[in-house]
PDB file of C-alpha atoms in Angstrom:
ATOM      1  CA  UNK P   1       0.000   0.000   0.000  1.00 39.00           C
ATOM      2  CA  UNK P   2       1.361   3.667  -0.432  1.00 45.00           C
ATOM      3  CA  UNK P   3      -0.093   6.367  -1.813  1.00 45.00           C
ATOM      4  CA  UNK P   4      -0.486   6.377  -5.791  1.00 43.00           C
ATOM      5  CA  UNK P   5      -2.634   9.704  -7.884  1.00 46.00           C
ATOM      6  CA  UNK P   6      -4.339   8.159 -11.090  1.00 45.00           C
ATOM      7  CA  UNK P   7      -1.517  10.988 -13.033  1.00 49.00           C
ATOM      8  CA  UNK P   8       0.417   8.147 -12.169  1.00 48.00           C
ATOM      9  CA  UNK P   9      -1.190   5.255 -12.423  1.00 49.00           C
ATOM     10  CA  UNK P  10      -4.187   5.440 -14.812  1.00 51.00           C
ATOM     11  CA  UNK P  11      -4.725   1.398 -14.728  1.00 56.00           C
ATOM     12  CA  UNK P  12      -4.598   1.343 -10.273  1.00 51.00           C
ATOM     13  CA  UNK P  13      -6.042  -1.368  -9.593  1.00 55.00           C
ATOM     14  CA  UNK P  14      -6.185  -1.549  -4.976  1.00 52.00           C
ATOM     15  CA  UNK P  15      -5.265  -4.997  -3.991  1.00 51.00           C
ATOM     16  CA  UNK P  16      -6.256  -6.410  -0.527  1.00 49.00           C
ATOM     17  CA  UNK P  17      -5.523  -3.608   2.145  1.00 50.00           C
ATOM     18  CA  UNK P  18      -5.554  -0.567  -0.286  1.00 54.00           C
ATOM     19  CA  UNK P  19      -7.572   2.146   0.864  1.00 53.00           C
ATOM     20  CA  UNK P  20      -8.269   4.408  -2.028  1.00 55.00           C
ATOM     21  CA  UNK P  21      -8.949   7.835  -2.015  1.00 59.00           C
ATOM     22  CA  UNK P  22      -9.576  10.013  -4.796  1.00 54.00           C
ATOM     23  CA  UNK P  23      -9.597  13.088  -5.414  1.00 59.00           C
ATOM     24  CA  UNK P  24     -11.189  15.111  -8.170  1.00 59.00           C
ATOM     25  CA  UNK P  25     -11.525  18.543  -9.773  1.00 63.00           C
ATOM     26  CA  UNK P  26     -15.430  17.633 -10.768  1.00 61.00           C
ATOM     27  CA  UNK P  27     -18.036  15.292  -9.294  1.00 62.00           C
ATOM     28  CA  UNK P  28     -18.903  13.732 -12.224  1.00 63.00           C
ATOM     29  CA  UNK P  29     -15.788  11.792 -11.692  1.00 59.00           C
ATOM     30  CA  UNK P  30     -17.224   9.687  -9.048  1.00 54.00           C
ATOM     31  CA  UNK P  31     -18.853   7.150 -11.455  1.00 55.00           C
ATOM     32  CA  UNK P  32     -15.473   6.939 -13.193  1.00 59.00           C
ATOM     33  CA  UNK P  33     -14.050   5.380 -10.105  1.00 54.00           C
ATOM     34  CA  UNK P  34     -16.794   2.623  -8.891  1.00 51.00           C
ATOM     35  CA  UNK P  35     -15.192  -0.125 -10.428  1.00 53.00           C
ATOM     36  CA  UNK P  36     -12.284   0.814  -7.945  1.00 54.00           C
ATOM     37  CA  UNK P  37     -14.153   0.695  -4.977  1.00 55.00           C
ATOM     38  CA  UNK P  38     -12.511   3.674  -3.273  1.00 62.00           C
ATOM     39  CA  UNK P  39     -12.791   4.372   0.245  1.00 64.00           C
ATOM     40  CA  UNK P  40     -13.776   7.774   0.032  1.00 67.00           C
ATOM     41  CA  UNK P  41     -13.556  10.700  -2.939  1.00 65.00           C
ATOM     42  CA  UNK P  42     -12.911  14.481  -2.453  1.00 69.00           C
ATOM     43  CA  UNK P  43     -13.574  17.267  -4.723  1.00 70.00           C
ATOM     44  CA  UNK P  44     -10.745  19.537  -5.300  1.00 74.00           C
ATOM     45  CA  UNK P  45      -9.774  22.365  -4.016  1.00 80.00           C
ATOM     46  CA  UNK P  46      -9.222  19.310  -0.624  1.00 78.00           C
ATOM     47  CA  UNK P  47      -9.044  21.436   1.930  1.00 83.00           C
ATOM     48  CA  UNK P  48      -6.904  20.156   5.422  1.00 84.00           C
ATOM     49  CA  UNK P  49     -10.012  19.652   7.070  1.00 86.00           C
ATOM     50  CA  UNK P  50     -11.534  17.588   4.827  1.00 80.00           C
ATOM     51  CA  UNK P  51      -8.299  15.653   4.287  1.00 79.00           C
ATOM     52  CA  UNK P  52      -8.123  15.240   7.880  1.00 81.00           C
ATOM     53  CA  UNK P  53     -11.394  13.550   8.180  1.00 80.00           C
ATOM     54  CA  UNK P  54     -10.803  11.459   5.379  1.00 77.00           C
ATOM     55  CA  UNK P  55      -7.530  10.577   6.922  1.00 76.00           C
ATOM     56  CA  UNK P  56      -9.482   9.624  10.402  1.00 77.00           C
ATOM     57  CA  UNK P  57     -12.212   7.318   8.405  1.00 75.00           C
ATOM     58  CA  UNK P  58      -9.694   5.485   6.439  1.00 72.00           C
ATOM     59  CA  UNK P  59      -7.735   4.640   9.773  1.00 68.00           C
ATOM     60  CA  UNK P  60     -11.036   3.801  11.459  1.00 70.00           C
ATOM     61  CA  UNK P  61     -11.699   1.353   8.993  1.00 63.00           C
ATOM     62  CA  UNK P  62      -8.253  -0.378   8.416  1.00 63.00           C
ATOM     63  CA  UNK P  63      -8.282  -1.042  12.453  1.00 60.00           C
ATOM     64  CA  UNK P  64     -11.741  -2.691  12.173  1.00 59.00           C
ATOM     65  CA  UNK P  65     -10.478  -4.317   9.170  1.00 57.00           C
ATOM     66  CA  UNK P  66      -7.596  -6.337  10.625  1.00 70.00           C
ATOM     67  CA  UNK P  67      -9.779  -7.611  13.420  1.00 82.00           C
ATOM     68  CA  UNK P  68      -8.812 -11.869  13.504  1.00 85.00           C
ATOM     69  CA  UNK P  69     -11.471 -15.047  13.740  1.00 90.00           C
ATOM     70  CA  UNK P  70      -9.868 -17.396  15.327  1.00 91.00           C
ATOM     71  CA  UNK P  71     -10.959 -21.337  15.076  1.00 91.00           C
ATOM     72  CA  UNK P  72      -9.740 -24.699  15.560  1.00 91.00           C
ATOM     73  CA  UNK P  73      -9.350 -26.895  12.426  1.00 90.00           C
ATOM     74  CA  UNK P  74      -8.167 -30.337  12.682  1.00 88.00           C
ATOM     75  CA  UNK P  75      -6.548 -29.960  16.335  1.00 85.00           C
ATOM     76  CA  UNK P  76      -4.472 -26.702  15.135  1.00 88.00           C
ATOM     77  CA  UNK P  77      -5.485 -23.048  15.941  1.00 91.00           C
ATOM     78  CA  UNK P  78      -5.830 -20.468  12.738  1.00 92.00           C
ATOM     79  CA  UNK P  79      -6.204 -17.353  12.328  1.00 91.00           C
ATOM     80  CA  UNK P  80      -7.906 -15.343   9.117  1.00 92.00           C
ATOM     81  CA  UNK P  81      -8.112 -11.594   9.039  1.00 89.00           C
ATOM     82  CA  UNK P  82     -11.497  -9.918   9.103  1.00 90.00           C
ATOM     83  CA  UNK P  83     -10.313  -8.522   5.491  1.00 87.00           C
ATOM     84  CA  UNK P  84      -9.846 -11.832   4.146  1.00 93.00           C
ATOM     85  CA  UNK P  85     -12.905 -13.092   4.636  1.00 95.00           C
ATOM     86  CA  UNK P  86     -15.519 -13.449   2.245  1.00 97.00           C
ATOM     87  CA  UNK P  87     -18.407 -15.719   3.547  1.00 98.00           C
ATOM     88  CA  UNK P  88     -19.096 -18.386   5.951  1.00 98.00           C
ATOM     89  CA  UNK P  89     -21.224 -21.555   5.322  1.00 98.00           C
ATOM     90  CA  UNK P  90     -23.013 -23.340   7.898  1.00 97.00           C
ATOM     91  CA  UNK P  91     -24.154 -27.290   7.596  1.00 94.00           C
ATOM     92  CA  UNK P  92     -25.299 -28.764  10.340  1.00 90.00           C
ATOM     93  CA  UNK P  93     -22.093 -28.953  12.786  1.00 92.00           C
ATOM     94  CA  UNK P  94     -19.994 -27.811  10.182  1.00 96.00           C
ATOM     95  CA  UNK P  95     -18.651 -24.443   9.183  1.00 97.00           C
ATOM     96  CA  UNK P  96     -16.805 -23.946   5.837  1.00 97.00           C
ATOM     97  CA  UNK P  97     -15.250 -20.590   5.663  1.00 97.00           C
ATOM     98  CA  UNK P  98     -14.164 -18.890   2.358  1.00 97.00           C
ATOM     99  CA  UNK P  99     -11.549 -16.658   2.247  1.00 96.00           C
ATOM    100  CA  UNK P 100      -9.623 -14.505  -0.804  1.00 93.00           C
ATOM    101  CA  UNK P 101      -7.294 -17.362  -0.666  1.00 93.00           C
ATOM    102  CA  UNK P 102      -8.464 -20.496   0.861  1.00 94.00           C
ATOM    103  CA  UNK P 103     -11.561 -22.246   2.309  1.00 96.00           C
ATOM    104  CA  UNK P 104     -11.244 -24.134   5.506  1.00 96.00           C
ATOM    105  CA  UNK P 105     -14.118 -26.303   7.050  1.00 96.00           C
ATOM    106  CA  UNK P 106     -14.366 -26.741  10.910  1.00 95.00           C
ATOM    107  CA  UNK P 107     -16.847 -27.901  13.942  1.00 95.00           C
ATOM    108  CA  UNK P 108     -18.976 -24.737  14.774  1.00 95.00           C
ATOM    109  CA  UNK P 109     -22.270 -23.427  14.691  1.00 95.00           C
ATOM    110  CA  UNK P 110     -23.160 -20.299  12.087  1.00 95.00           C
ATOM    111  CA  UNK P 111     -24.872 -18.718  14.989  1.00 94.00           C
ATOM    112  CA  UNK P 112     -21.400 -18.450  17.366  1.00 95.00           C
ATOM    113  CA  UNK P 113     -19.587 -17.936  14.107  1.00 96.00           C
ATOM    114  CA  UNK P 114     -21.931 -14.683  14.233  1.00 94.00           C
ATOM    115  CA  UNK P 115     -21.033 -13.895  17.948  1.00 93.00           C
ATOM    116  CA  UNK P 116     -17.775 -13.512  17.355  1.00 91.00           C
ATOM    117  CA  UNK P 117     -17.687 -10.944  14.170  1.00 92.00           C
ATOM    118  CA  UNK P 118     -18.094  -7.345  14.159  1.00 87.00           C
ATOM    119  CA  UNK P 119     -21.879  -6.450  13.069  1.00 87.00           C
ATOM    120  CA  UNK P 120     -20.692  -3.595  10.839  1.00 86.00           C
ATOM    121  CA  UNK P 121     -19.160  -5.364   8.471  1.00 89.00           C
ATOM    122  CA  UNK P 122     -20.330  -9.042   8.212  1.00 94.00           C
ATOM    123  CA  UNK P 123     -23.937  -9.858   7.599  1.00 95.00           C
ATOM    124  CA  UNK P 124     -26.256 -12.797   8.150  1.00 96.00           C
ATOM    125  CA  UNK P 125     -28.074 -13.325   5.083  1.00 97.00           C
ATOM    126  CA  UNK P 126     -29.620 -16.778   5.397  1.00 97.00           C
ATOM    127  CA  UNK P 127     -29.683 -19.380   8.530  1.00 95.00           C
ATOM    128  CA  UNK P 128     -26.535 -21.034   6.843  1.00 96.00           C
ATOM    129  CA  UNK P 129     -24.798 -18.164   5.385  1.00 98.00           C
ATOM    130  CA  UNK P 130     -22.933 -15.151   6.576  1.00 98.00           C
ATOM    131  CA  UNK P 131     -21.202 -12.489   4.210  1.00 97.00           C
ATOM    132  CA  UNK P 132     -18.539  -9.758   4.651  1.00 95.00           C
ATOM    133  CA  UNK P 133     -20.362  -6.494   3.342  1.00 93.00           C
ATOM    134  CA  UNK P 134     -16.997  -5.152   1.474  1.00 90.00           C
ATOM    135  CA  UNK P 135     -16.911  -8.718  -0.718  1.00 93.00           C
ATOM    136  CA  UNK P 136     -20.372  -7.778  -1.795  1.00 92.00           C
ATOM    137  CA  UNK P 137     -20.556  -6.546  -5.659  1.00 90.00           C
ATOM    138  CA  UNK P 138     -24.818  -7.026  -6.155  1.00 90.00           C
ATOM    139  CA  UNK P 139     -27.670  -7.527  -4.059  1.00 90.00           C
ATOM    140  CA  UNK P 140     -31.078  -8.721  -4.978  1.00 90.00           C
ATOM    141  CA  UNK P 141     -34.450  -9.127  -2.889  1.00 88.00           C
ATOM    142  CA  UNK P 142     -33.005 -13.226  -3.114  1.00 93.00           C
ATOM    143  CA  UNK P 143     -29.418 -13.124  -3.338  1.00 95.00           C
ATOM    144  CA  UNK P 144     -25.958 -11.241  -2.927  1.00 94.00           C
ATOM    145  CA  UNK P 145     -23.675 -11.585  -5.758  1.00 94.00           C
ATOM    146  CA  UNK P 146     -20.017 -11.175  -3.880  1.00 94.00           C
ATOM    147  CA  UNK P 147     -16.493 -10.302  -6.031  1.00 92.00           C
ATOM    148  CA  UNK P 148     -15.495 -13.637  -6.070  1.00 91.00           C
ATOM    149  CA  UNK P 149     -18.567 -14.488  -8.576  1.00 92.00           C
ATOM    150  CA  UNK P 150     -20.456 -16.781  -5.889  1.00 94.00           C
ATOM    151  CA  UNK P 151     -24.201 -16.165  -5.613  1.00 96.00           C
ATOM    152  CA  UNK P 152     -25.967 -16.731  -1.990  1.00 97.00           C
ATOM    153  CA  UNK P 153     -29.003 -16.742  -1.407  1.00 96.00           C
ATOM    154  CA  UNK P 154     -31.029 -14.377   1.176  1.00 96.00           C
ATOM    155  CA  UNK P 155     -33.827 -16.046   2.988  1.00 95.00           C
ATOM    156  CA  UNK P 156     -37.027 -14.226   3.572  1.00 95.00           C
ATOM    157  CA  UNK P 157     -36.389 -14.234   7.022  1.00 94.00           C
ATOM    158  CA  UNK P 158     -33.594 -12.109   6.791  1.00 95.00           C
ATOM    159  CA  UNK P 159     -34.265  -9.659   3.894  1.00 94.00           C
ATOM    160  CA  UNK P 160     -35.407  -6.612   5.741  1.00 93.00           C
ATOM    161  CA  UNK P 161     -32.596  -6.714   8.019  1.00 93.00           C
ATOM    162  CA  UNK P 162     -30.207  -7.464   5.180  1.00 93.00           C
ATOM    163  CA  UNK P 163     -31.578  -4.363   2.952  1.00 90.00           C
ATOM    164  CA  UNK P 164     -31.559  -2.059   6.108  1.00 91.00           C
ATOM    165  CA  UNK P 165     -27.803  -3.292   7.410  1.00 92.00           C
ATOM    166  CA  UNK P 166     -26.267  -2.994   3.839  1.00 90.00           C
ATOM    167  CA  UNK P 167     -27.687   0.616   3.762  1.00 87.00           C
ATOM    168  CA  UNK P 168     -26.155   1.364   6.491  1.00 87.00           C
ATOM    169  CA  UNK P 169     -22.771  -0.304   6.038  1.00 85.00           C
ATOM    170  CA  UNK P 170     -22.779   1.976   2.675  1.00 82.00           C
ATOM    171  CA  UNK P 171     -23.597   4.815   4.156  1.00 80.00           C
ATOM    172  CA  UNK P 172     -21.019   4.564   6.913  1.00 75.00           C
ATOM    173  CA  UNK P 173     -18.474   3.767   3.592  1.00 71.00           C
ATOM    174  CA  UNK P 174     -19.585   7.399   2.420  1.00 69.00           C
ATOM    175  CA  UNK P 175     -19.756   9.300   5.093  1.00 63.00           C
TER     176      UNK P 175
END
């Protein structure tokens, strides 16, 4: 990570643990940058105060971010970061988790799995399925679409809450 202006880099592409900010001399260049995903965009002229703010949010964020789940998988004790993870799958006593890397399956229920992330940035969207809100590219009324191309499926049960939580989560991306 480091800090990179699109003068330089017209192609930037973030990888994991970028936290893009743009700026911009018009606001029309917002939709130019979606496919990006940036953190946050200011207008120019930035002024310190603004940049300052920014500066606080992105921080924020990459402390939540590098939160840890801990489990136990085949009598050893892992670790993924928060950032890394893109949904959990429950099946009866068995969790599988998915990551940007890897998918590991161990003994758990979804609902402690649940206990033990951070409500602003993972959602429940089905009894056997829990996502991590910045993985998500498309949501439906009956499914999320994540970046990884896997399509989930929200149960009825959990649609309000899902539409309301990923409102929010956005919201708190923008502020």
């Amino acid at each position: 990570t480091g800090t990179v202006t699109i003068d330089d880099k017209p192609d930037y592409q973030p990888v994991a643990g970028d936290v893009a900010i743009y700026e911009a001399t018009h606001k029309e260049y917002v939709y130019d940058v979606f496919d990006v995903l940036p953190f946050r965009f200011l207008i120019k002229p930035v002024t310190q105060e603004a940049l300052n703010i920014v500066m606080k949010k992105a921080f924020e964020h990459f402390n939540l971010t590098k939160q840890v789940f801990f489990f136990n998988q085949n009598k050893e004790h892992l670790q993924v970061s928060f950032d890394e993870i893109v949904y959990f799958e429950g099946n009866l006593r068995k969790v599988r988790l998915v990551t940007t890397e890897a998918e590991y399956d161990f003994y758990g229920k979804i609902s402690d799995v649940m206990k033990q992330l951070d409500g602003n940035l993972f959602l429940q969207i089905h009894n056997s399925y829990i996502v991590n809100m910045s993985q998500i590219r498309k949501i439906s009324d009956s499914a999320v679409v994540l970046k990884l191309g896997a399509t989930l499926p929200i149960s009825k049960k959990y649609r309000e809450e899902v539409r309301q939580k990923h409102i929010q989560y956005m919201a708190w991306r923008c502020e």
